[in-house]
mmCIF file of C-alpha atoms in Angstrom:
data_model
loop_
_atom_site.group_PDB
_atom_site.id
_atom_site.type_symbol
_atom_site.label_atom_id
_atom_site.label_comp_id
_atom_site.label_asym_id
_atom_site.label_seq_id
_atom_site.Cartn_x
_atom_site.Cartn_y
_atom_site.Cartn_z
ATOM 1 C CA THR P 1 131.780 77.545 97.444
ATOM 2 C CA SER P 2 128.475 77.218 95.631
ATOM 3 C CA SER P 3 126.049 74.880 97.582
ATOM 4 C CA LYS P 4 126.430 72.578 95.384
ATOM 5 C CA GLN P 5 130.160 72.430 95.964
ATOM 6 C CA LYS P 6 128.964 71.917 99.523
ATOM 7 C CA VAL P 7 126.448 69.540 99.282
ATOM 8 C CA GLU P 8 129.272 67.763 96.779
ATOM 9 C CA GLN P 9 131.850 67.919 100.119
ATOM 10 C CA GLN P 10 129.237 66.671 102.543
ATOM 11 C CA GLU P 11 128.725 63.673 100.071
ATOM 12 C CA GLN P 12 132.183 62.627 100.065
ATOM 13 C CA ASP P 13 132.853 63.205 103.756
ATOM 14 C CA LEU P 14 129.543 60.928 104.495
ATOM 15 C CA ARG P 15 130.951 57.699 101.712
ATOM 16 C CA GLU P 16 134.494 58.218 103.705
ATOM 17 C CA MET P 17 132.856 58.210 106.785
ATOM 18 C CA PHE P 18 130.821 55.126 105.908
ATOM 19 C CA ILE P 19 133.298 53.264 104.923
ATOM 20 C CA GLN P 20 135.311 53.710 108.020
ATOM 21 C CA HIS P 21 132.113 52.243 109.862
ATOM 22 C CA THR P 22 131.954 49.400 107.280
ATOM 23 C CA ARG P 23 135.350 48.516 108.155
ATOM 24 C CA LEU P 24 135.357 49.170 111.759
ATOM 25 C CA ASP P 25 132.094 46.713 111.947
ATOM 26 C CA CYS P 26 134.081 44.105 110.029
ATOM 27 C CA LYS P 27 136.696 44.227 112.497
ATOM 28 C CA ILE P 28 134.755 43.598 115.471
ATOM 29 C CA ALA P 29 133.004 40.930 113.889
ATOM 30 C CA ALA P 30 136.273 39.471 113.651
ATOM 31 C CA TRP P 31 137.231 39.832 116.970
ATOM 32 C CA PRO P 32 140.087 38.636 117.978
ATOM 33 C CA LEU P 33 141.764 40.104 115.112
ATOM 34 C CA THR P 34 144.616 38.593 113.417
ATOM 35 C CA THR P 35 147.079 40.278 110.853
ATOM 36 C CA SER P 36 145.586 38.886 108.286
ATOM 37 C CA SER P 37 141.826 39.232 109.423
ATOM 38 C CA LYS P 38 142.592 43.468 109.992
ATOM 39 C CA SER P 39 144.486 43.352 106.609
ATOM 40 C CA ALA P 40 141.179 41.829 104.911
ATOM 41 C CA CYS P 41 138.796 44.681 106.499
ATOM 42 C CA ASP P 42 141.240 47.397 105.840
ATOM 43 C CA SER P 43 141.010 46.397 102.299
ATOM 44 C CA MET P 44 137.449 45.570 101.854
ATOM 45 C CA ALA P 45 135.766 47.398 99.242
ATOM 46 C CA VAL P 46 132.588 49.201 100.237
ATOM 47 C CA ASP P 47 129.950 50.247 97.861
ATOM 48 C CA THR P 48 128.773 53.699 98.509
ATOM 49 C CA SER P 49 126.655 54.242 95.455
ATOM 50 C CA HIS P 50 123.460 54.594 97.683
ATOM 51 C CA LEU P 51 125.039 57.266 98.887
ATOM 52 C CA GLY P 52 124.930 59.814 96.118
ATOM 53 C CA VAL P 53 123.209 62.748 95.699
ATOM 54 C CA THR P 54 121.640 63.425 92.427
ATOM 55 C CA PHE P 55 121.179 66.752 91.572
ATOM 56 C CA PRO P 56 118.361 68.217 89.217
ATOM 57 C CA THR P 57 118.732 70.248 86.176
ATOM 58 C CA LYS P 58 118.327 74.189 86.980
ATOM 59 C CA PRO P 59 114.274 74.986 85.594
ATOM 60 C CA VAL P 60 114.362 77.354 82.720
ATOM 61 C CA PRO P 61 112.467 80.741 83.867
ATOM 62 C CA LEU P 62 109.055 80.915 82.847
ATOM 63 C CA ALA P 63 108.544 83.801 79.873
ATOM 64 C CA CYS P 64 107.318 87.008 82.068
ATOM 65 C CA THR P 65 103.682 87.232 81.334
ATOM 66 C CA HIS P 66 100.910 90.032 82.229
ATOM 67 C CA PRO P 67 97.609 88.673 83.893
ATOM 68 C CA VAL P 68 96.049 91.875 83.138
ATOM 69 C CA VAL P 69 95.620 93.655 80.028
ATOM 70 C CA PRO P 70 96.108 96.585 79.295
ATOM 71 C CA VAL P 71 99.648 96.044 81.222
ATOM 72 C CA PRO P 72 99.820 98.436 84.371
ATOM 73 C CA GLY P 73 101.801 101.337 83.068
ATOM 74 C CA GLY P 74 101.865 100.582 79.582
ATOM 75 C CA SER P 75 100.423 103.335 77.529
ATOM 76 C CA ASP P 76 97.408 101.897 77.045
ATOM 77 C CA TRP P 77 96.747 101.180 80.839
ATOM 78 C CA VAL P 78 97.552 105.360 81.420
ATOM 79 C CA ALA P 79 94.818 106.207 78.543
ATOM 80 C CA ALA P 80 92.476 103.826 80.091
ATOM 81 C CA GLU P 81 93.026 104.755 83.749
ATOM 82 C CA TYR P 82 94.188 108.508 83.780
ATOM 83 C CA SER P 83 92.887 110.158 80.216
ATOM 84 C CA ASN P 84 89.296 110.235 80.758
ATOM 85 C CA LYS P 85 89.545 110.985 84.604
ATOM 86 C CA SER P 86 87.729 114.376 86.119
ATOM 87 C CA TRP P 87 91.236 114.993 87.787
ATOM 88 C CA ALA P 88 93.376 113.935 84.676
ATOM 89 C CA ALA P 89 94.827 117.725 84.403
ATOM 90 C CA LEU P 90 96.152 117.571 87.745
ATOM 91 C CA VAL P 91 98.299 114.607 87.206
ATOM 92 C CA GLU P 92 102.133 115.945 86.878
ATOM 93 C CA PRO P 93 104.353 114.011 84.618
ATOM 94 C CA VAL P 94 106.445 111.252 86.176
ATOM 95 C CA LYS P 95 109.967 112.563 87.072
ATOM 96 C CA PRO P 96 112.570 109.966 87.263
ATOM 97 C CA CYS P 97 114.172 110.077 91.093
ATOM 98 C CA THR P 98 117.713 111.704 90.899
ATOM 99 C CA THR P 99 118.518 111.996 94.659
ATOM 100 C CA THR P 100 118.169 109.859 97.649
ATOM 101 C CA THR P 101 116.600 110.965 100.882
ATOM 102 C CA THR P 102 117.944 109.800 103.902
ATOM 103 C CA THR P 103 115.636 109.729 106.787
ATOM 104 C CA THR P 104 116.691 108.467 110.285
ATOM 105 C CA THR P 105 113.797 107.380 112.366
ATOM 106 C CA THR P 106 114.365 105.572 116.208
ATOM 107 C CA ALA P 107 110.771 104.692 117.091
ATOM 108 C CA THR P 108 108.334 102.667 114.551
ATOM 109 C CA GLN P 109 105.949 105.117 113.079
ATOM 110 C CA ALA P 110 102.549 104.062 112.185
ATOM 111 C CA TRP P 111 102.744 104.446 108.761
ATOM 112 C CA GLN P 112 105.092 101.636 108.764
ATOM 113 C CA ALA P 113 102.677 99.114 109.976
ATOM 114 C CA ASN P 114 101.229 99.055 106.427
ATOM 115 C CA TYR P 115 104.042 100.144 104.379
ATOM 116 C CA ASN P 116 107.712 99.340 103.284
ATOM 117 C CA GLU P 117 110.134 102.850 103.147
ATOM 118 C CA LEU P 118 112.348 102.121 99.920
ATOM 119 C CA LEU P 119 114.561 105.214 100.105
ATOM 120 C CA GLY P 120 115.396 106.616 97.038
ATOM 121 C CA LYS P 121 113.100 104.555 95.133
ATOM 122 C CA CYS P 122 110.340 105.976 92.827
ATOM 123 C CA ILE P 123 107.108 103.809 90.845
ATOM 124 C CA GLY P 124 107.043 105.721 87.543
ATOM 125 C CA GLY P 125 103.821 105.982 85.751
ATOM 126 C CA HIS P 126 101.229 105.033 88.559
ATOM 127 C CA ASN P 127 100.645 108.240 89.931
ATOM 128 C CA ILE P 128 96.900 108.962 91.369
ATOM 129 C CA HIS P 129 97.442 112.391 92.017
ATOM 130 C CA PRO P 130 99.937 114.656 93.604
ATOM 131 C CA PHE P 131 98.994 115.827 96.785
ATOM 132 C CA HIS P 132 101.166 118.951 98.600
ATOM 133 C CA PRO P 133 101.819 119.264 101.571
ATOM 134 C CA LEU P 134 101.422 115.914 103.339
ATOM 135 C CA THR P 135 103.316 114.240 106.118
ATOM 136 C CA LEU P 136 104.349 110.662 105.506
ATOM 137 C CA GLN P 137 101.376 109.492 107.771
ATOM 138 C CA GLY P 138 99.128 112.169 105.681
ATOM 139 C CA CYS P 139 100.026 109.987 102.791
ATOM 140 C CA ALA P 140 99.732 106.276 104.398
ATOM 141 C CA ASP P 141 95.997 107.949 105.546
ATOM 142 C CA LEU P 142 95.141 109.181 102.067
ATOM 143 C CA CYS P 143 96.368 105.441 100.407
ATOM 144 C CA ASP P 144 94.477 103.812 103.091
ATOM 145 C CA GLN P 145 91.345 105.526 101.996
ATOM 146 C CA THR P 146 91.744 105.154 98.420
ATOM 147 C CA PRO P 147 90.596 102.074 97.249
ATOM 148 C CA GLU P 148 93.015 102.082 93.722
ATOM 149 C CA CYS P 149 95.964 103.109 95.754
ATOM 150 C CA LEU P 150 98.549 100.340 96.351
ATOM 151 C CA SER P 151 101.389 102.663 97.793
ATOM 152 C CA PHE P 152 102.752 106.442 97.860
ATOM 153 C CA GLU P 153 105.586 107.837 97.252
ATOM 154 C CA TYR P 154 106.921 110.775 99.702
ATOM 155 C CA SER P 155 109.348 113.495 98.973
ATOM 156 C CA HIS P 156 110.624 116.769 101.349
ATOM 157 C CA TRP P 157 109.131 119.336 99.128
ATOM 158 C CA ASP P 158 110.531 123.046 99.585
ATOM 159 C CA ALA P 159 111.189 126.160 97.326
ATOM 160 C CA THR P 160 114.689 124.535 96.086
ATOM 161 C CA ASN P 161 112.814 121.582 94.722
ATOM 162 C CA LYS P 162 109.546 122.346 92.785
#
């Protein structure tokens, strides 16, 4: 059931309780009840229009606009941010993620205070510079010390995955 359906059901339940309560008030006011006063209270029409819920229309999503030009990750941005840098020759092309690395950790690591671990995810086109070999904490420390660094990717490197 959707949220709207739940609210509609609650609205219907509230209307029914209001009708029963109003009819009970009628019977209390007519006490001691006669057959005709009980019948009149049981059959009285109760206005529940004030209990209606108005559902707003769902807003239309706004068009995606980038507040920054050139758009990060776009070819103009890559040219401006990488091509004219002294370390541009050291940057490796971004490779798509093809495997998922699973890490099991029982204790919270220091790097987790400032970074979230997203297993099997890559941020393509934004690499500043690859560094080998570093630990997760080493990557976090290096990113913390590099003003233009916002995140980092980490993979276990060995002779089998070059």
